[in-house]
């Protein structure tokens, strides 16, 4: 049941998985064409698509490709409330159970090893796991990040409840001892972090990540560059797949030596930095401050001097940046937002900036909020919505399989005007 929930295509041969994903992307492009027709835009291409669809680009690695895994703590099938794994069931039906992920094919063995050791640690602890915040308990989820450089970072989330600082310090010392001198030492952690969190998700600003052991960052190599990764920084979950994706993005940008590349939702700067040698300048925008710090470090470490990074919400930074844009150089935009898509003010700023003639939208969920963005980019000018700029037209769709065994796909849509 867990394999079916987390990796629903795991039983299919890989070529069949790619075909399933191709069909799902085709339906998305058909839906976009229909929605554009409703707006009075003739977008029907052969097959009822809004633009040509390329075959799904396969992932270079099919099993154990994830470089980041998040494990929950909850009751297992045997009733053990300190089971570390992934969920089966739903909150609505009140049948959630936490199942060890030892057989799940997209998770690497190192992540499974750290999860097993964390379970052993919390089972030895006199403190309860925190299943429902209001019912007490402390031990919560575990995030494991690894890199091709052989680095492993573990981040333990802990609900402090009413514990005093001395008691907290004791728990941190015990956790560190277990992973450095005890049974957990087999994991050979590069970094061990601890975060006290009274919320489901906490940013570093809300509750700082506390380094208990090792280096503050792990490092990854991608397209000949070295990248520094913080506990909460975004990095594509499939590193080998990301290399293929970024190389294709570089080709689709058609950037020349005088192009300025606008990298929106840039994370640790991977896209902009990997394409910096093709363009005259890269401007990255990212809301996570620690990711911007990583991006700046990455640029300096790799000797890349034509990149600048702006910290803040894209909807605050971008309108200001583009409203006063007077640079005569060609401007190409690449956007890689979360599943929530782009804020309307970001789309409006892109539409109203005449200098942007080419836009690449990378979406991990094109059928979701990204669809709203596609329509906003392509609809006729609308004075009421302050969309004055010439509309974009989708000209090519290229799906990338970044998530083998799952139904998900990373879709790159190229828009021009």
Coordinates of N, CA, C and O in Angstrom, one line a residue, residues 231-394:
X231 N 20.0 23.7 5.2 CA 18.9 22.7 5.6 C 17.6 23.0 4.8 O 16.9 22.0 4.5
X232 N 17.2 24.2 4.6 CA 15.9 24.5 4.0 C 15.9 25.0 2.6 O 14.9 25.5 2.1
X233 N 17.1 25.0 2.0 CA 17.2 25.6 0.7 C 16.6 24.6 -0.4 O 16.7 23.4 -0.3
X234 N 16.0 25.2 -1.4 CA 15.4 24.4 -2.5 C 16.5 23.9 -3.4 O 17.4 24.7 -3.8
X235 N 16.5 22.6 -3.7 CA 17.4 22.1 -4.7 C 16.7 20.9 -5.4 O 16.0 20.2 -4.7
X236 N 16.7 20.9 -6.7 CA 16.0 19.8 -7.4 C 16.3 18.5 -6.8 O 17.4 18.1 -6.5
X237 N 15.2 17.7 -6.6 CA 15.3 16.4 -5.8 C 16.0 15.3 -6.5 O 16.5 14.4 -5.9
X238 N 16.2 15.5 -7.8 CA 16.9 14.5 -8.7 C 18.1 15.2 -9.3 O 17.9 15.9 -10.3
X239 N 19.2 15.1 -8.8 CA 20.4 15.8 -9.2 C 20.8 15.5 -10.7 O 21.0 16.4 -11.5
X240 N 20.8 14.2 -11.0 CA 21.2 13.8 -12.4 C 20.1 14.3 -13.4 O 20.4 14.8 -14.5
X241 N 18.9 14.2 -13.0 CA 17.8 14.7 -13.8 C 17.8 16.2 -14.0 O 17.5 16.8 -15.0
X242 N 18.3 16.9 -12.9 CA 18.4 18.4 -12.9 C 19.4 18.8 -14.0 O 19.2 19.8 -14.7
X243 N 20.5 18.1 -14.1 CA 21.5 18.4 -15.1 C 20.9 18.4 -16.5 O 21.2 19.3 -17.3
X244 N 20.2 17.3 -16.8 CA 19.5 17.2 -18.1 C 18.5 18.4 -18.3 O 18.5 19.0 -19.4
X245 N 17.8 18.7 -17.3 CA 16.8 19.7 -17.4 C 17.4 21.1 -17.6 O 17.0 21.8 -18.5
X246 N 18.5 21.4 -16.9 CA 19.1 22.7 -17.0 C 19.8 22.9 -18.3 O 19.9 24.0 -18.9
X247 N 20.4 21.8 -18.9 CA 21.0 21.9 -20.2 C 20.0 22.2 -21.3 O 20.2 23.0 -22.1
X248 N 18.8 21.6 -21.1 CA 17.7 21.9 -22.1 C 17.2 23.3 -21.9 O 17.0 24.0 -22.9
X249 N 17.1 23.8 -20.7 CA 16.7 25.1 -20.5 C 17.7 26.1 -21.1 O 17.3 27.1 -21.8
X250 N 19.0 25.8 -21.0 CA 20.0 26.7 -21.6 C 19.8 26.8 -23.1 O 19.9 27.8 -23.7
X251 N 19.4 25.6 -23.8 CA 19.2 25.6 -25.2 C 17.9 26.4 -25.6 O 17.9 27.1 -26.6
X252 N 16.9 26.1 -24.8 CA 15.6 26.8 -25.1 C 15.6 28.3 -24.9 O 14.9 29.0 -25.5
X253 N 16.5 28.8 -24.0 CA 16.6 30.2 -23.8 C 17.1 31.0 -25.0 O 16.8 32.1 -25.2
X254 N 17.9 30.3 -25.9 CA 18.5 30.9 -27.1 C 19.2 32.1 -26.7 O 19.2 33.2 -27.4
X255 N 19.9 32.1 -25.5 CA 20.6 33.2 -25.0 C 21.9 33.5 -25.8 O 22.6 32.5 -26.2
X256 N 22.2 34.7 -26.0 CA 23.4 35.1 -26.7 C 24.3 35.8 -25.6 O 23.9 36.1 -24.5
X257 N 25.5 36.2 -26.1 CA 26.4 36.8 -25.1 C 26.0 38.1 -24.5 O 26.5 38.5 -23.5
X258 N 25.0 38.8 -25.1 CA 24.5 40.0 -24.5 C 23.2 39.9 -23.8 O 22.6 40.9 -23.4
X259 N 22.7 38.7 -23.6 CA 21.4 38.4 -23.0 C 21.5 38.6 -21.5 O 22.5 38.2 -20.8
X260 N 20.4 39.2 -20.9 CA 20.3 39.2 -19.4 C 19.3 38.1 -19.1 O 18.2 38.0 -19.7
X261 N 19.6 37.2 -18.2 CA 18.7 36.1 -17.7 C 18.1 36.5 -16.4 O 18.9 36.7 -15.4
X262 N 16.8 36.5 -16.3 CA 16.1 36.7 -15.1 C 15.7 35.4 -14.5 O 14.8 34.7 -15.1
X263 N 16.2 35.0 -13.4 CA 15.9 33.7 -12.8 C 15.0 33.9 -11.6 O 15.5 34.3 -10.5
X264 N 13.7 33.6 -11.8 CA 12.7 33.9 -10.7 C 12.4 32.7 -9.9 O 12.2 31.6 -10.5
X265 N 12.4 32.8 -8.6 CA 12.3 31.6 -7.7 C 13.6 30.8 -7.9 O 13.5 29.6 -8.2
X266 N 14.8 31.4 -7.7 CA 16.0 30.9 -8.1 C 16.6 29.9 -7.1 O 17.6 29.2 -7.4
X267 N 16.1 29.8 -5.9 CA 16.6 28.8 -4.9 C 18.1 29.1 -4.6 O 18.5 30.3 -4.4
X268 N 18.9 28.1 -4.7 CA 20.4 28.3 -4.4 C 21.1 28.8 -5.7 O 22.4 28.8 -5.7
X269 N 20.4 29.2 -6.7 CA 21.0 29.8 -7.9 C 21.4 28.8 -9.0 O 22.1 29.1 -9.9
X270 N 20.9 27.5 -8.9 CA 21.4 26.5 -9.8 C 21.2 26.8 -11.3 O 22.1 26.6 -12.1
X271 N 20.0 27.2 -11.6 CA 19.7 27.5 -13.1 C 20.6 28.6 -13.6 O 21.3 28.5 -14.6
X272 N 20.5 29.8 -12.9 CA 21.2 31.0 -13.3 C 22.7 30.7 -13.4 O 23.4 31.1 -14.3
X273 N 23.3 30.1 -12.3 CA 24.7 29.9 -12.3 C 25.2 28.9 -13.4 O 26.2 29.0 -14.0
X274 N 24.3 27.9 -13.7 CA 24.7 26.9 -14.7 C 24.7 27.5 -16.1 O 25.3 27.0 -17.0
X275 N 23.9 28.6 -16.3 CA 23.8 29.2 -17.6 C 24.6 30.5 -17.7 O 24.6 31.2 -18.7
X276 N 25.2 30.9 -16.6 CA 25.9 32.2 -16.5 C 26.9 32.4 -17.6 O 27.2 33.5 -18.1
X277 N 27.6 31.3 -18.0 CA 28.6 31.4 -19.0 C 28.1 31.7 -20.4 O 28.8 32.2 -21.3
X278 N 26.7 31.5 -20.6 CA 26.1 31.8 -21.9 C 25.6 33.3 -22.0 O 25.3 33.7 -23.1
X279 N 25.5 34.0 -20.9 CA 24.8 35.3 -20.9 C 25.7 36.4 -20.4 O 26.8 36.1 -19.8
X280 N 25.3 37.6 -20.5 CA 26.1 38.7 -20.0 C 25.8 39.0 -18.5 O 26.7 39.4 -17.8
X281 N 24.6 38.6 -18.1 CA 24.2 38.9 -16.7 C 23.1 38.0 -16.3 O 22.2 37.7 -17.1
X282 N 23.1 37.6 -15.0 CA 22.0 36.8 -14.4 C 21.5 37.6 -13.2 O 22.3 38.1 -12.4
X283 N 20.2 37.7 -13.1 CA 19.6 38.3 -11.9 C 18.6 37.3 -11.3 O 17.7 36.9 -11.9
X284 N 18.9 36.8 -10.1 CA 18.1 35.8 -9.4 C 17.3 36.5 -8.3 O 17.7 37.4 -7.6
X285 N 16.0 36.0 -8.2 CA 15.1 36.5 -7.1 C 14.6 35.3 -6.3 O 14.2 34.3 -6.9
X286 N 14.7 35.4 -5.0 CA 14.3 34.2 -4.2 C 13.9 34.7 -2.8 O 14.4 35.6 -2.2
X287 N 12.8 34.1 -2.2 CA 12.2 34.5 -1.0 C 13.0 34.0 0.2 O 13.1 34.6 1.3
X288 N 13.6 32.8 0.1 CA 14.3 32.2 1.3 C 15.7 32.8 1.4 O 16.6 32.7 0.5
X289 N 15.9 33.6 2.5 CA 17.2 34.3 2.7 C 18.4 33.4 2.7 O 19.4 33.7 2.1
X290 N 18.3 32.3 3.4 CA 19.4 31.3 3.4 C 19.8 30.8 2.0 O 21.0 30.6 1.7
X291 N 18.8 30.6 1.2 CA 19.0 30.2 -0.2 C 19.8 31.2 -1.0 O 20.7 30.9 -1.7
X292 N 19.5 32.5 -0.7 CA 20.2 33.6 -1.4 C 21.6 33.7 -0.9 O 22.6 33.8 -1.7
X293 N 21.8 33.4 0.4 CA 23.2 33.4 0.9 C 24.0 32.2 0.2 O 25.2 32.4 -0.1
X294 N 23.3 31.1 0.1 CA 23.9 30.0 -0.6 C 24.3 30.3 -2.1 O 25.3 30.1 -2.6
X295 N 23.3 31.0 -2.8 CA 23.5 31.4 -4.2 C 24.7 32.3 -4.3 O 25.5 32.2 -5.2
X296 N 24.8 33.3 -3.4 CA 25.9 34.2 -3.5 C 27.3 33.5 -3.2 O 28.3 33.8 -3.9
X297 N 27.3 32.6 -2.3 CA 28.5 31.8 -2.0 C 28.8 31.0 -3.2 O 30.0 30.9 -3.6
X298 N 27.8 30.3 -3.8 CA 28.0 29.5 -4.9 C 28.6 30.2 -6.1 O 29.6 29.7 -6.8
X299 N 28.1 31.4 -6.3 CA 28.7 32.3 -7.4 C 30.1 32.6 -7.1 O 31.0 32.4 -8.0
X300 N 30.4 33.0 -5.9 CA 31.8 33.4 -5.6 C 32.8 32.2 -5.6 O 33.8 32.3 -6.2
X301 N 32.3 31.1 -5.1 CA 33.2 29.9 -5.0 C 33.5 29.4 -6.4 O 34.6 28.9 -6.7
X302 N 32.5 29.5 -7.4 CA 32.7 29.0 -8.7 C 33.3 30.1 -9.6 O 33.4 29.9 -10.9
X303 N 33.7 31.2 -9.1 CA 34.3 32.3 -9.8 C 33.4 32.9 -10.9 O 33.8 33.4 -11.9
X304 N 32.1 32.9 -10.5 CA 31.1 33.5 -11.5 C 30.8 35.0 -11.0 O 30.3 35.1 -9.9
X305 N 31.1 35.9 -11.8 CA 31.0 37.3 -11.3 C 29.9 38.1 -12.0 O 29.6 39.3 -11.7
X306 N 29.1 37.5 -12.9 CA 28.1 38.2 -13.6 C 26.7 37.9 -13.1 O 25.7 37.9 -13.8
X307 N 26.6 37.5 -11.8 CA 25.3 37.1 -11.2 C 25.0 38.1 -10.0 O 25.9 38.3 -9.2
X308 N 23.8 38.5 -9.9 CA 23.4 39.2 -8.7 C 22.1 38.6 -8.2 O 21.2 38.2 -9.0
X309 N 21.9 38.5 -6.9 CA 20.7 37.8 -6.3 C 20.0 38.8 -5.4 O 20.6 39.5 -4.6
X310 N 18.7 38.8 -5.5 CA 17.8 39.7 -4.7 C 17.0 38.8 -3.8 O 16.2 37.9 -4.3
X311 N 17.0 39.2 -2.5 CA 16.2 38.4 -1.5 C 14.9 39.1 -1.3 O 14.8 40.3 -1.1
X312 N 13.8 38.3 -1.3 CA 12.5 38.9 -1.0 C 11.4 38.1 -1.8 O 11.7 37.3 -2.7
X313 N 10.2 38.4 -1.5 CA 9.1 37.8 -2.3 C 9.1 38.3 -3.7 O 9.3 39.5 -3.9
X314 N 9.0 37.4 -4.7 CA 9.0 37.8 -6.1 C 8.0 38.9 -6.4 O 8.3 39.9 -7.2
X315 N 6.8 38.9 -5.7 CA 5.8 39.8 -6.0 C 6.1 41.2 -5.5 O 5.5 42.2 -5.9
X316 N 7.1 41.3 -4.6 CA 7.6 42.6 -4.1 C 8.8 43.1 -4.9 O 8.9 44.3 -5.2
X317 N 9.7 42.2 -5.2 CA 11.0 42.5 -5.8 C 10.8 42.8 -7.3 O 11.3 43.8 -7.9
X318 N 10.0 41.9 -8.0 CA 10.0 42.0 -9.5 C 9.3 43.2 -10.1 O 9.9 43.8 -11.0
X319 N 8.1 43.6 -9.6 CA 7.5 44.8 -10.2 C 8.4 46.0 -10.1 O 8.5 46.8 -11.1
X320 N 9.1 46.1 -9.0 CA 10.0 47.3 -8.8 C 11.2 47.2 -9.8 O 11.5 48.2 -10.4
X321 N 11.7 46.0 -9.9 CA 12.8 45.8 -10.8 C 12.5 46.0 -12.3 O 13.2 46.7 -13.0
X322 N 11.3 45.5 -12.7 CA 11.0 45.6 -14.1 C 10.4 46.9 -14.5 O 10.5 47.3 -15.7
X323 N 9.7 47.6 -13.6 CA 9.0 48.8 -13.9 C 10.0 49.9 -14.3 O 9.8 50.7 -15.2
X324 N 11.2 49.8 -13.8 CA 12.3 50.8 -14.1 C 13.3 50.2 -15.1 O 14.4 50.7 -15.2
X325 N 13.0 49.1 -15.8 CA 13.9 48.4 -16.7 C 14.2 49.3 -17.9 O 13.3 49.5 -18.7
X326 N 15.5 49.7 -18.1 CA 15.8 50.4 -19.3 C 17.0 49.8 -20.0 O 17.6 50.4 -20.9
X327 N 17.4 48.6 -19.6 CA 18.6 48.0 -20.2 C 18.2 47.6 -21.6 O 17.1 46.9 -21.8
X328 N 19.0 47.9 -22.6 CA 18.7 47.6 -24.0 C 19.0 46.1 -24.4 O 18.6 45.7 -25.4
X329 N 19.7 45.4 -23.5 CA 20.1 44.0 -23.8 C 18.8 43.1 -23.8 O 17.9 43.4 -23.1
X330 N 18.8 42.0 -24.6 CA 17.7 41.1 -24.6 C 17.5 40.5 -23.2 O 18.5 40.2 -22.6
X331 N 16.2 40.4 -22.8 CA 15.9 39.9 -21.5 C 15.1 38.6 -21.6 O 14.0 38.6 -22.2
X332 N 15.6 37.5 -21.1 CA 14.9 36.2 -21.0 C 14.6 35.9 -19.6 O 15.5 36.0 -18.7
X333 N 13.4 35.4 -19.4 CA 13.0 35.1 -18.0 C 12.8 33.6 -17.9 O 12.2 32.9 -18.8
X334 N 13.3 33.0 -16.8 CA 13.0 31.6 -16.4 C 12.3 31.6 -15.0 O 12.8 32.3 -14.1
X335 N 11.2 31.0 -14.9 CA 10.5 30.9 -13.7 C 10.4 29.5 -13.2 O 10.0 28.6 -14.1
X336 N 10.6 29.2 -12.0 CA 10.5 27.8 -11.4 C 9.9 27.9 -10.1 O 10.5 27.7 -9.1
X337 N 8.5 28.2 -10.1 CA 7.9 28.4 -8.8 C 7.5 27.1 -8.1 O 7.6 26.0 -8.7
X338 N 7.1 27.2 -6.8 CA 6.5 26.1 -6.1 C 5.2 25.7 -6.7 O 4.7 26.3 -7.7
X339 N 4.5 24.7 -6.1 CA 3.2 24.2 -6.7 C 2.2 25.3 -6.6 O 1.2 25.3 -7.3
X340 N 2.4 26.3 -5.7 CA 1.4 27.4 -5.6 C 1.5 28.3 -6.8 O 0.6 29.2 -7.0
X341 N 2.4 28.2 -7.7 CA 2.5 29.0 -8.9 C 3.1 30.4 -8.6 O 3.5 30.7 -7.5
X342 N 3.0 31.3 -9.6 CA 3.4 32.7 -9.4 C 2.3 33.6 -8.9 O 1.2 33.4 -9.3
X343 N 2.7 34.5 -8.0 CA 1.7 35.5 -7.6 C 1.3 36.3 -8.8 O 2.1 36.6 -9.7
X344 N 0.1 36.8 -8.8 CA -0.5 37.6 -9.9 C 0.4 38.8 -10.2 O 0.6 39.1 -11.4
X345 N 0.9 39.4 -9.2 CA 1.7 40.6 -9.4 C 3.0 40.3 -10.2 O 3.6 41.1 -10.9
X346 N 3.5 39.1 -10.0 CA 4.7 38.6 -10.8 C 4.4 38.5 -12.2 O 5.1 39.0 -13.1
X347 N 3.2 37.8 -12.5 CA 2.8 37.6 -13.9 C 2.6 39.0 -14.6 O 3.0 39.2 -15.7
X348 N 1.9 39.9 -13.8 CA 1.6 41.2 -14.4 C 2.9 42.0 -14.7 O 3.0 42.6 -15.7
X349 N 3.9 41.9 -13.8 CA 5.2 42.5 -14.0 C 5.9 42.0 -15.3 O 6.5 42.7 -16.1
X350 N 5.8 40.7 -15.5 CA 6.4 40.0 -16.7 C 5.7 40.5 -17.9 O 6.3 40.9 -18.9
X351 N 4.3 40.4 -17.9 CA 3.5 40.8 -19.0 C 3.8 42.3 -19.4 O 3.9 42.6 -20.6
X352 N 3.9 43.1 -18.4 CA 4.0 44.6 -18.7 C 5.4 45.0 -19.0 O 5.7 46.2 -19.3
X353 N 6.4 44.1 -19.0 CA 7.8 44.4 -19.3 C 8.0 44.1 -20.8 O 8.2 42.9 -21.1
X354 N 8.1 45.0 -21.7 CA 8.2 44.8 -23.1 C 9.5 44.1 -23.5 O 9.6 43.4 -24.5
X355 N 10.5 44.3 -22.6 CA 11.9 43.7 -22.9 C 11.8 42.2 -22.9 O 12.7 41.5 -23.6
X356 N 10.9 41.6 -22.1 CA 10.9 40.1 -22.1 C 10.1 39.6 -23.3 O 8.9 39.7 -23.3
X357 N 10.8 38.9 -24.2 CA 10.2 38.4 -25.4 C 10.1 36.8 -25.3 O 9.4 36.2 -26.0
X358 N 10.9 36.3 -24.4 CA 11.0 34.8 -24.2 C 10.9 34.4 -22.8 O 11.6 35.0 -21.9
X359 N 10.0 33.5 -22.5 CA 9.8 33.1 -21.1 C 9.8 31.6 -21.0 O 9.0 30.9 -21.7
X360 N 10.5 31.0 -20.0 CA 10.5 29.6 -19.8 C 9.8 29.4 -18.4 O 10.3 29.9 -17.4
X361 N 8.7 28.6 -18.4 CA 8.0 28.3 -17.2 C 8.2 26.8 -16.8 O 7.8 26.0 -17.6
X362 N 8.9 26.6 -15.7 CA 9.2 25.2 -15.3 C 8.2 24.9 -14.2 O 8.2 25.6 -13.1
X363 N 7.4 23.9 -14.4 CA 6.3 23.6 -13.4 C 6.3 22.1 -13.0 O 6.4 21.2 -13.9
X364 N 6.3 21.9 -11.7 CA 6.2 20.5 -11.2 C 4.7 20.0 -11.1 O 4.4 18.9 -10.9
X365 N 3.8 21.0 -11.3 CA 2.4 20.6 -11.2 C 1.6 21.6 -12.2 O 0.8 22.4 -11.8
X366 N 1.8 21.3 -13.5 CA 1.2 22.2 -14.5 C -0.3 22.2 -14.5 O -0.9 23.2 -15.0
X367 N -1.0 21.2 -14.0 CA -2.4 21.1 -14.0 C -3.0 21.9 -12.8 O -4.2 22.1 -12.7
X368 N -2.2 22.4 -11.9 CA -2.6 23.1 -10.7 C -2.7 24.6 -10.9 O -3.2 25.1 -11.9
X369 N -2.1 25.3 -9.9 CA -2.1 26.8 -10.0 C -1.3 27.3 -11.2 O -1.6 28.5 -11.6
X370 N -0.4 26.6 -11.7 CA 0.4 27.0 -12.9 C -0.5 27.3 -14.1 O -0.3 28.2 -14.8
X371 N -1.6 26.5 -14.2 CA -2.6 26.7 -15.3 C -3.1 28.1 -15.3 O -3.3 28.8 -16.3
X372 N -3.4 28.6 -14.1 CA -3.9 30.0 -13.9 C -2.8 31.0 -14.4 O -3.2 31.9 -15.2
X373 N -1.6 30.7 -14.1 CA -0.5 31.6 -14.6 C -0.4 31.5 -16.2 O -0.2 32.6 -16.8
X374 N -0.5 30.3 -16.8 CA -0.5 30.2 -18.2 C -1.5 31.1 -18.9 O -1.3 31.8 -19.9
X375 N -2.8 31.1 -18.3 CA -3.9 31.8 -18.9 C -3.6 33.3 -18.7 O -3.9 34.1 -19.6
X376 N -3.0 33.7 -17.5 CA -2.7 35.1 -17.3 C -1.7 35.6 -18.3 O -1.7 36.8 -18.7
X377 N -0.7 34.8 -18.6 CA 0.3 35.2 -19.5 C -0.2 35.3 -21.0 O 0.4 36.1 -21.7
X378 N -1.2 34.5 -21.3 CA -1.6 34.4 -22.7 C -2.9 35.2 -23.0 O -3.2 35.4 -24.2
X379 N -3.6 35.6 -22.0 CA -4.9 36.3 -22.3 C -4.7 37.7 -23.0 O -3.7 38.3 -22.9
X380 N -5.8 38.2 -23.6 CA -5.7 39.5 -24.3 C -5.4 40.6 -23.2 O -5.7 40.3 -22.0
X381 N -4.9 41.7 -23.6 CA -4.7 42.8 -22.6 C -6.0 43.1 -21.9 O -7.1 43.1 -22.5
X382 N -5.9 43.4 -20.6 CA -7.1 43.6 -19.8 C -6.8 44.8 -18.8 O -6.1 44.6 -17.8
X383 N -7.3 46.0 -19.2 CA -7.1 47.2 -18.4 C -7.6 47.0 -16.9 O -6.9 47.5 -16.0
X384 N -8.7 46.2 -16.7 CA -9.2 46.1 -15.3 C -8.2 45.3 -14.5 O -8.0 45.6 -13.3
X385 N -7.5 44.3 -15.1 CA -6.5 43.6 -14.3 C -5.1 44.2 -14.4 O -4.1 43.6 -14.0
X386 N -5.0 45.3 -15.1 CA -3.7 46.1 -15.3 C -2.8 45.2 -16.1 O -1.5 45.3 -15.9
X387 N -3.3 44.4 -17.0 CA -2.4 43.6 -17.9 C -2.4 44.4 -19.2 O -3.2 44.2 -20.1
X388 N -1.4 45.2 -19.4 CA -1.3 46.1 -20.5 C -0.4 45.5 -21.6 O -0.6 45.7 -22.8
X389 N 0.5 44.6 -21.2 CA 1.5 44.1 -22.2 C 0.9 43.1 -23.2 O -0.1 42.5 -22.9
X390 N 1.6 43.0 -24.3 CA 1.3 42.0 -25.3 C 1.3 40.6 -24.8 O 2.2 40.2 -24.0
X391 N 0.3 39.8 -25.1 CA 0.2 38.4 -24.6 C 1.3 37.5 -25.1 O 1.9 37.7 -26.2
X392 N 1.7 36.5 -24.3 CA 2.6 35.5 -24.7 C 1.9 34.4 -25.4 O 0.6 34.3 -25.3
X393 N 2.6 33.6 -26.2 CA 2.0 32.4 -26.9 C 2.9 31.2 -26.5 O 4.1 31.3 -26.6
X394 N 2.2 30.1 -26.1 CA 3.0 28.9 -25.9 C 3.5 28.3 -27.2 O 2.7 28.1 -28.1

